[in-house]
Coordinates of C-alpha atoms and ligand atoms in Angstrom, one line a residue:
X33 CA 0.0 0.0 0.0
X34 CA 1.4 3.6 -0.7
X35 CA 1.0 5.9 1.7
X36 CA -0.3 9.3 1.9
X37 CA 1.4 11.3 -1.2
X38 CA 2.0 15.2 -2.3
X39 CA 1.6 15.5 -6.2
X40 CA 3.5 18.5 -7.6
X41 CA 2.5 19.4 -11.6
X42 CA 4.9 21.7 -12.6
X43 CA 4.3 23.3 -16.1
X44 CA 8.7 24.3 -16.9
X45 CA 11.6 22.8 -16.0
X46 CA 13.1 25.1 -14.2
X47 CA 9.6 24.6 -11.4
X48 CA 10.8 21.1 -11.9
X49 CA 14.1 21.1 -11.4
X50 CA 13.6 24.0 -8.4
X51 CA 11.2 21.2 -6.5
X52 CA 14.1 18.9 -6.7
X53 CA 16.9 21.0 -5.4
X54 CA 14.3 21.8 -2.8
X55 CA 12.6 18.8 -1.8
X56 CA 15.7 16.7 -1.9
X57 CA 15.5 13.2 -1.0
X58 CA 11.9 13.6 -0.3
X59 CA 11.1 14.4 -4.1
X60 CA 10.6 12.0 -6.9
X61 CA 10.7 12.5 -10.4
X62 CA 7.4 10.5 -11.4
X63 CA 6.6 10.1 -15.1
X64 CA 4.8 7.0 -16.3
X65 CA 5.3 5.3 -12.5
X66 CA 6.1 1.7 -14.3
X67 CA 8.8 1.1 -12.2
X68 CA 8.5 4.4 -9.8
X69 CA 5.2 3.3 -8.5
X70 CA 6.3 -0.5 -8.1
X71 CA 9.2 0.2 -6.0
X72 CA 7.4 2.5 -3.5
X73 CA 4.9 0.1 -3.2
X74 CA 7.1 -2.9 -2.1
X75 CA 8.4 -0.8 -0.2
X76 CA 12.0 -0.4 -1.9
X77 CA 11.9 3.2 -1.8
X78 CA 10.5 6.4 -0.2
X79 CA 9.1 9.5 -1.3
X80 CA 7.0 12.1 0.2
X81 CA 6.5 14.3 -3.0
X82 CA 6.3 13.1 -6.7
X83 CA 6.9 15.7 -9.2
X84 CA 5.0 14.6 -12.1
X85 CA 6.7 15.8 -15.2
X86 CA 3.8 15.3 -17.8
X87 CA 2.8 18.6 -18.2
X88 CA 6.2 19.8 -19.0
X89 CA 6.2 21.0 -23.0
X90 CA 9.8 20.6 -23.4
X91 CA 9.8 16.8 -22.4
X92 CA 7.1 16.5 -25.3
X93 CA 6.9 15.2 -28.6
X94 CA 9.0 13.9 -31.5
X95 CA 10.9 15.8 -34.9
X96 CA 13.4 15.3 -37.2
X97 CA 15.6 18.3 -37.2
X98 CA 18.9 17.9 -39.4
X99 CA 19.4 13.9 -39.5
X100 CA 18.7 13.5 -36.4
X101 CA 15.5 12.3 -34.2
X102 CA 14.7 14.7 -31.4
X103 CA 12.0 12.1 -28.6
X104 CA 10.7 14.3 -26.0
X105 CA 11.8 11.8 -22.8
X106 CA 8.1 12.0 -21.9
X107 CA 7.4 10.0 -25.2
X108 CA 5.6 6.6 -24.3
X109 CA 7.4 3.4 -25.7
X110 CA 3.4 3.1 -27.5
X111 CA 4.3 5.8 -29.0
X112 CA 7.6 5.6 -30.2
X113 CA 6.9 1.5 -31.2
X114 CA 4.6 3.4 -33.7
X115 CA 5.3 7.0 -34.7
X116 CA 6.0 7.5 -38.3
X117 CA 9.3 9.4 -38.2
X118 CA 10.7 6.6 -35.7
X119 CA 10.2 3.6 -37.9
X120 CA 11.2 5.8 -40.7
X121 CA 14.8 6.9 -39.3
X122 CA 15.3 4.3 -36.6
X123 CA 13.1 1.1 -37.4
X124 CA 15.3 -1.3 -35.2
X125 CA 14.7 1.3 -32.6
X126 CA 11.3 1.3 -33.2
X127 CA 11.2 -2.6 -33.4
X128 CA 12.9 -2.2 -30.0
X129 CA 10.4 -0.6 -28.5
X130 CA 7.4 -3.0 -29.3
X131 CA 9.4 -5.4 -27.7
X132 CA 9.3 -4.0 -24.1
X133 CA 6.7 -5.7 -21.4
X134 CA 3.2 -6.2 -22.9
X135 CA 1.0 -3.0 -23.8
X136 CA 0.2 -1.8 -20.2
X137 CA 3.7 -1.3 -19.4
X138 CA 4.3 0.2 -23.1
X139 CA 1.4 2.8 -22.9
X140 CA 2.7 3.8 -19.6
X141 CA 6.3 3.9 -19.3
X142 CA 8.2 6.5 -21.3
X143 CA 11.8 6.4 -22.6
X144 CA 13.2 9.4 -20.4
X145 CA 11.9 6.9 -17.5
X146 CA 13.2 4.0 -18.8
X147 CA 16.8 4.9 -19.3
X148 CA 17.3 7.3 -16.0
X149 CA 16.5 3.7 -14.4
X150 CA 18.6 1.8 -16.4
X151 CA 18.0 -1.5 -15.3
X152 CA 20.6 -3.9 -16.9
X153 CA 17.5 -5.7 -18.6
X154 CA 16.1 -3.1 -20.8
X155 CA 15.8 -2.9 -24.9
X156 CA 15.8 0.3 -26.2
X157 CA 19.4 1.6 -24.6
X158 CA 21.3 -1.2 -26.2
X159 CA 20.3 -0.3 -30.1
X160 CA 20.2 3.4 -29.4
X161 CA 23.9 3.1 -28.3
X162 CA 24.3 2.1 -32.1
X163 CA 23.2 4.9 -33.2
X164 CA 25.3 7.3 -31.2
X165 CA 22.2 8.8 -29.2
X166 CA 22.8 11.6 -26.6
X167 CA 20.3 12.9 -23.8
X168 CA 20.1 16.3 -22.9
X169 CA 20.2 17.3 -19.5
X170 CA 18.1 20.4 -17.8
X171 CA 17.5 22.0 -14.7
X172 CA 17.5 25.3 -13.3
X173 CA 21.2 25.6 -13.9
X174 CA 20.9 25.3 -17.3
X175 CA 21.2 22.4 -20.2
X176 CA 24.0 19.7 -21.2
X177 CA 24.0 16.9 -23.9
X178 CA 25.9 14.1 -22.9
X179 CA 26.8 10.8 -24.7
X180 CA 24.7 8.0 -24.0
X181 CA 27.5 5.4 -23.7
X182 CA 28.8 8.7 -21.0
X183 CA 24.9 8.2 -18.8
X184 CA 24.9 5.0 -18.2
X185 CA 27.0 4.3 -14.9
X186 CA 26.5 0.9 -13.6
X187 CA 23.3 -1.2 -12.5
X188 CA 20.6 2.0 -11.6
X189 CA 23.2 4.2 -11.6
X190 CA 23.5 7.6 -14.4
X191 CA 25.6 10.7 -14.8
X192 CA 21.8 12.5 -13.5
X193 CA 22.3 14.8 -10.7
X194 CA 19.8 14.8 -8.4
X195 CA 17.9 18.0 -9.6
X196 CA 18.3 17.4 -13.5
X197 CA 15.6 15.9 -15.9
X198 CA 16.3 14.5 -19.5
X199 CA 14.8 16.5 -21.6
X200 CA 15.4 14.6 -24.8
X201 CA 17.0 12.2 -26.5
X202 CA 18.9 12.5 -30.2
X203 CA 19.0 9.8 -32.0
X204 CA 21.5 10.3 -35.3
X205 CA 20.4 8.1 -38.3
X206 CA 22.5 5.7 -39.0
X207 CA 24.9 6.5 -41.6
X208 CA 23.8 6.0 -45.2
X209 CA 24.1 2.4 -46.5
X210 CA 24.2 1.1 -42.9
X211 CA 21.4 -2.0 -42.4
X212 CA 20.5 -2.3 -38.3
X213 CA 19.0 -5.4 -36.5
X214 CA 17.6 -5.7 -32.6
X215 CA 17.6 -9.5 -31.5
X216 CA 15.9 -10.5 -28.3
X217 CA 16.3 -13.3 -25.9
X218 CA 13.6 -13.9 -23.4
X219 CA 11.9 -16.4 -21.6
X220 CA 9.9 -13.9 -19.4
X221 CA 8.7 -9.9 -20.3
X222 CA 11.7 -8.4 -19.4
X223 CA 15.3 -9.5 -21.9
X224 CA 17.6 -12.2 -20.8
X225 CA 19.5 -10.6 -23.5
X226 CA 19.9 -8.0 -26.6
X227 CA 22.1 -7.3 -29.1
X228 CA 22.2 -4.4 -31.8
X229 CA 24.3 -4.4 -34.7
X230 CA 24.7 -2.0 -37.7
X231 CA 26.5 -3.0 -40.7
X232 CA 27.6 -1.7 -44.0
X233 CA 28.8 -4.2 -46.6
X234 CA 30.9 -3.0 -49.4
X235 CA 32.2 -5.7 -52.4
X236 CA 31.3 -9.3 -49.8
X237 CA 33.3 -7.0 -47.1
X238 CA 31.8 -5.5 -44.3
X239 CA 33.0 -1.5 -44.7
X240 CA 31.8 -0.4 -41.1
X241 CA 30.0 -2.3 -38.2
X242 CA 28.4 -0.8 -34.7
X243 CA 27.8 -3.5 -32.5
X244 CA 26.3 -2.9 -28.9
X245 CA 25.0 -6.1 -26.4
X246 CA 22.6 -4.9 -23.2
X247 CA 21.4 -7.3 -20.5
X248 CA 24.6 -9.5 -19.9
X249 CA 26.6 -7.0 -17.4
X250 CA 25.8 -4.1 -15.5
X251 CA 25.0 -1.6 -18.6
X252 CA 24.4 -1.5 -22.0
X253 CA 28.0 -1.5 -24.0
X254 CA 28.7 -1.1 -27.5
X255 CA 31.9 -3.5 -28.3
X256 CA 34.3 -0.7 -30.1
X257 CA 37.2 -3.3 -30.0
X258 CA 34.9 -5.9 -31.8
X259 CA 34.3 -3.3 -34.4
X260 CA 36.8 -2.7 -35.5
X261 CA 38.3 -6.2 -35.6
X262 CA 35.5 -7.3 -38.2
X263 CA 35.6 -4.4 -40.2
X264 CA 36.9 -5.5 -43.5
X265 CA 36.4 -9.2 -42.8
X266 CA 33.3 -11.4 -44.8
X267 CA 30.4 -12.2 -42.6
X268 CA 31.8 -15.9 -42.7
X269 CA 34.7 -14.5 -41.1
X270 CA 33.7 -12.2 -38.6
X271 CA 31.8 -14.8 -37.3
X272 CA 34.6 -16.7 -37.2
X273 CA 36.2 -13.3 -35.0
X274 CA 33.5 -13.0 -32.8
X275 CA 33.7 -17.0 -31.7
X276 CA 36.8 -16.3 -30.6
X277 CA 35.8 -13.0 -28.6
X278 CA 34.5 -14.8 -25.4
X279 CA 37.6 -13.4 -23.2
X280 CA 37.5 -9.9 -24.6
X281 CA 33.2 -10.1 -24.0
X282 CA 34.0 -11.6 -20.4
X283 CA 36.2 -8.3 -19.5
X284 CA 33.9 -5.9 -20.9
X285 CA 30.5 -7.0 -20.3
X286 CA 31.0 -8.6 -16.9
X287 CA 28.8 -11.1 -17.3
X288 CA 26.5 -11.6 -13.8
X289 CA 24.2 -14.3 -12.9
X290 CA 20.5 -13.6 -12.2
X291 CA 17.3 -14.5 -12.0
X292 CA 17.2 -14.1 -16.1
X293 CA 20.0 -16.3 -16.7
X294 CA 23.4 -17.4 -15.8
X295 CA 26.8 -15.6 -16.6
X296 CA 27.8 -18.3 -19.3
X297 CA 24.6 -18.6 -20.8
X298 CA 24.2 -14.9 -21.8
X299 CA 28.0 -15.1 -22.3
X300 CA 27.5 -17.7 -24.8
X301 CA 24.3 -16.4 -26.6
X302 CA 25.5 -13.4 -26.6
X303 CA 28.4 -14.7 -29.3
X304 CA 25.7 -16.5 -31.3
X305 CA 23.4 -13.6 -31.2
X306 CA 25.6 -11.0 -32.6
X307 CA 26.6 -14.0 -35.3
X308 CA 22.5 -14.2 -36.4
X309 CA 22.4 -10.6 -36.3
X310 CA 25.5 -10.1 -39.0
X311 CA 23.8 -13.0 -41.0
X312 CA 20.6 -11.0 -41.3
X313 CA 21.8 -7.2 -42.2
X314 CA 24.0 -9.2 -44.4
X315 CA 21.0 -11.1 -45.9
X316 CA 19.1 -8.0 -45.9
X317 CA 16.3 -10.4 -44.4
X318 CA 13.4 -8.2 -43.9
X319 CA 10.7 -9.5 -42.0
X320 CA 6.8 -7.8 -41.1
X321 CA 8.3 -7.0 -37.8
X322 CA 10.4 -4.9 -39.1
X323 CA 13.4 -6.1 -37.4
X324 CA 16.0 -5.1 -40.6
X325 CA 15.4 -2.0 -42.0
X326 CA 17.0 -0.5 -44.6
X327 CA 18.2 2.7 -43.3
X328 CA 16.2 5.6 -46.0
X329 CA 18.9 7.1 -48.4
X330 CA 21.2 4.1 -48.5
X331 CA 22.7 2.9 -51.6
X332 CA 22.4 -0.2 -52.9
X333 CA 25.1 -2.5 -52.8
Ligands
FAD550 C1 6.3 -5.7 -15.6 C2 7.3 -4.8 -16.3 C3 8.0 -5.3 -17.4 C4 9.0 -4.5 -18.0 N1 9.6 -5.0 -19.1 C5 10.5 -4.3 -19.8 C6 11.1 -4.7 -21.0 O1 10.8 -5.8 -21.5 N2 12.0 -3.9 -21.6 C7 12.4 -2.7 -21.0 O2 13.2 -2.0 -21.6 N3 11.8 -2.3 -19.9 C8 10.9 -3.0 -19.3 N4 10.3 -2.5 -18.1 C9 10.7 -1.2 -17.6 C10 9.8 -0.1 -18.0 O3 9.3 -0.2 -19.3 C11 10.6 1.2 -18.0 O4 11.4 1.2 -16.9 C12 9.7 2.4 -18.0 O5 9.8 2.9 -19.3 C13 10.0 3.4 -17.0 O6 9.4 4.6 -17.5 P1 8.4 5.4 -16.5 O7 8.0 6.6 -17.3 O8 7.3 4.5 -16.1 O9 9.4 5.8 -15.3 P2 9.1 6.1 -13.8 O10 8.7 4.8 -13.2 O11 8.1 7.2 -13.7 O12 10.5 6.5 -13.3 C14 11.6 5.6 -13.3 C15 12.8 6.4 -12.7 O13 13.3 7.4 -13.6 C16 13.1 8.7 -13.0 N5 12.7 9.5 -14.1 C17 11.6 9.3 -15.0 N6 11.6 10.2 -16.0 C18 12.7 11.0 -15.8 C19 13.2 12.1 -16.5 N7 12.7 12.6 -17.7 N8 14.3 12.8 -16.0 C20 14.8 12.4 -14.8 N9 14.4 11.3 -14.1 C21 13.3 10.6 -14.6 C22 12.1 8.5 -11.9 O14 12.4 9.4 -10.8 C23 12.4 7.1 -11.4 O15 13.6 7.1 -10.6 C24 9.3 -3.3 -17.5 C25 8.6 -2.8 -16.4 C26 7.7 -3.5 -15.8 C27 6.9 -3.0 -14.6

């Protein structure tokens, strides 16, 4: 049971941000409550005061400004799973985002939300990290844009300060002639494991790769030393690469167990994972799901 509760509405993020500073460790930011609500309710965590951050304008809605996606961190995963300008300039994202929970959790919870929790098993951080996105920071003391690969911490943990909001997140396109895939492993709603790659194939060669794995360690990670080790390989060989990765994945994903999986099993599938995904972009498999896209603009070879 929750107990008795202030609700502050502010209408700017400076109101916001001011409650914060104020309030202290008695304030809450509380946007769709998916997580917020559960904790408080088992008890897990205490807070006199939510500041509900609905209202605010500048935490609202989604535009493409200059190759790059601009999401309001208000924006519901509903929406994003199925908002035009996502699944046109991010479609693996987008496919991402249908994947989380069931539609209850989808309609409620909101990106901003989802990634200032960052739990380790969560889908959309893992392919946004292949697209280089960045979340800019507010509060009374002004803004900042910071790197998403820079926010996450550690398990729960973020570069937030305590009276900051995300505003928004930017989410580049990928560039032109890159294909992207999001592959899932689950056995309940939330992901045993996730993996997001991005490949561009030149000649039978891949030209450049992003790869990025979530759910196996404490944080989503993009593997930058994997990259560039396949780049200029065939997909038959990079495969080949990434079997014999599991020391250099061990190191940098610290692979945990949990109640999702054990250490070596997400170790494991996370090598054959990122294997299926470079088959697919490679195949240019596209599916109704949309889980290849073709990123718009890209040439065709
Ligand atoms: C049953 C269940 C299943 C789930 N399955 C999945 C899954 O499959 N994949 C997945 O990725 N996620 C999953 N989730 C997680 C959930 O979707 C996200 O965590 C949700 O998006 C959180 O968003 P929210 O708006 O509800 O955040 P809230 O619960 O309102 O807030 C979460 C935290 O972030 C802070 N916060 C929220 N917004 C901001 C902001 N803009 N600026 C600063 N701080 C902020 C809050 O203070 C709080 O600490 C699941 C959750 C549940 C309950």
């Amino acid at each position: 049971m929750l107990g008795s509760l202030q609700l502050l509405q502010p209408n700017t993020v400076d109101e916001a941000s001011g409650a914060l500073r104020d309030f202290a460790e008695r304030g809450k930011v509380y946007a769709g409550g998916d997580e917020l609500l559960l904790l408080m309710r088992r008890g897990l965590l205490q807070s006199e005061i939510l500041v509900d951050i609905k209202r605010i304008e500048r935490l609202r809605g989604i535009a493409w400004n200059d190759g790059a996606l601009s999401v309001g961190a208000c924006s519901t995963h509903h929406i994003l799973e199925t908002h035009p300008l996502v699944r046109e300039h991010a479609p693996s994202f987008a496919y991402a985002e249908s994947q989380v929970a069931n539609v209850r959790v989808r309609n409620q919870g909101t990106l901003g939300g989802n990634l200032c929790f960052n739990d380790p098993h969560s889908d959309p951080g893992t392919v946004l990290l292949v697209h280089n996105a960045s979340v800019t920071l507010g509060s009374q003391r002004g803004e900042r844009q910071i790197p998403l690969n820079e926010f996450f911490l550690d398990v729960y943990e973020t570069a937030l300060e305590p009276d900051e909001l995300i505003l928004d997140v930017q989410i580049p396109s990928l560039p032109s002639g890159m294909i992207s895939a999001y592959l899932r492993l689950h056995r309940f709603q939330r992901p045993t494991l996730g993996v997001a790659a991005g490949i561009k194939m030149n000649d039978g060669t891949i030209a450049e790769s992003r790869l990025a794995v979530g759910c196996v360690g404490p944080k989503a990670q993009r593997l930058a030393g994997l990259e560039t080790k396949i780049n200029g390989s065939s997909i038959s060989d990079a495969k080949r690469i990434l079997a014999e990765q599991k020391n250099y994945l061990r190191d940098l994903l610290r692979p945990v167990d949990d109640l999702l999986g054990c250490a070596d099993y997400k170790l494991y599938m996370t090598g054959v994972m990122l294997g299926e995904a470079l088959e697919r972009v490679a195949l240019r498999e596209d599916d109704t799901l949309g889980i290849i896209a073709r990123q718009k603009g890209s040439s065709s070879q």
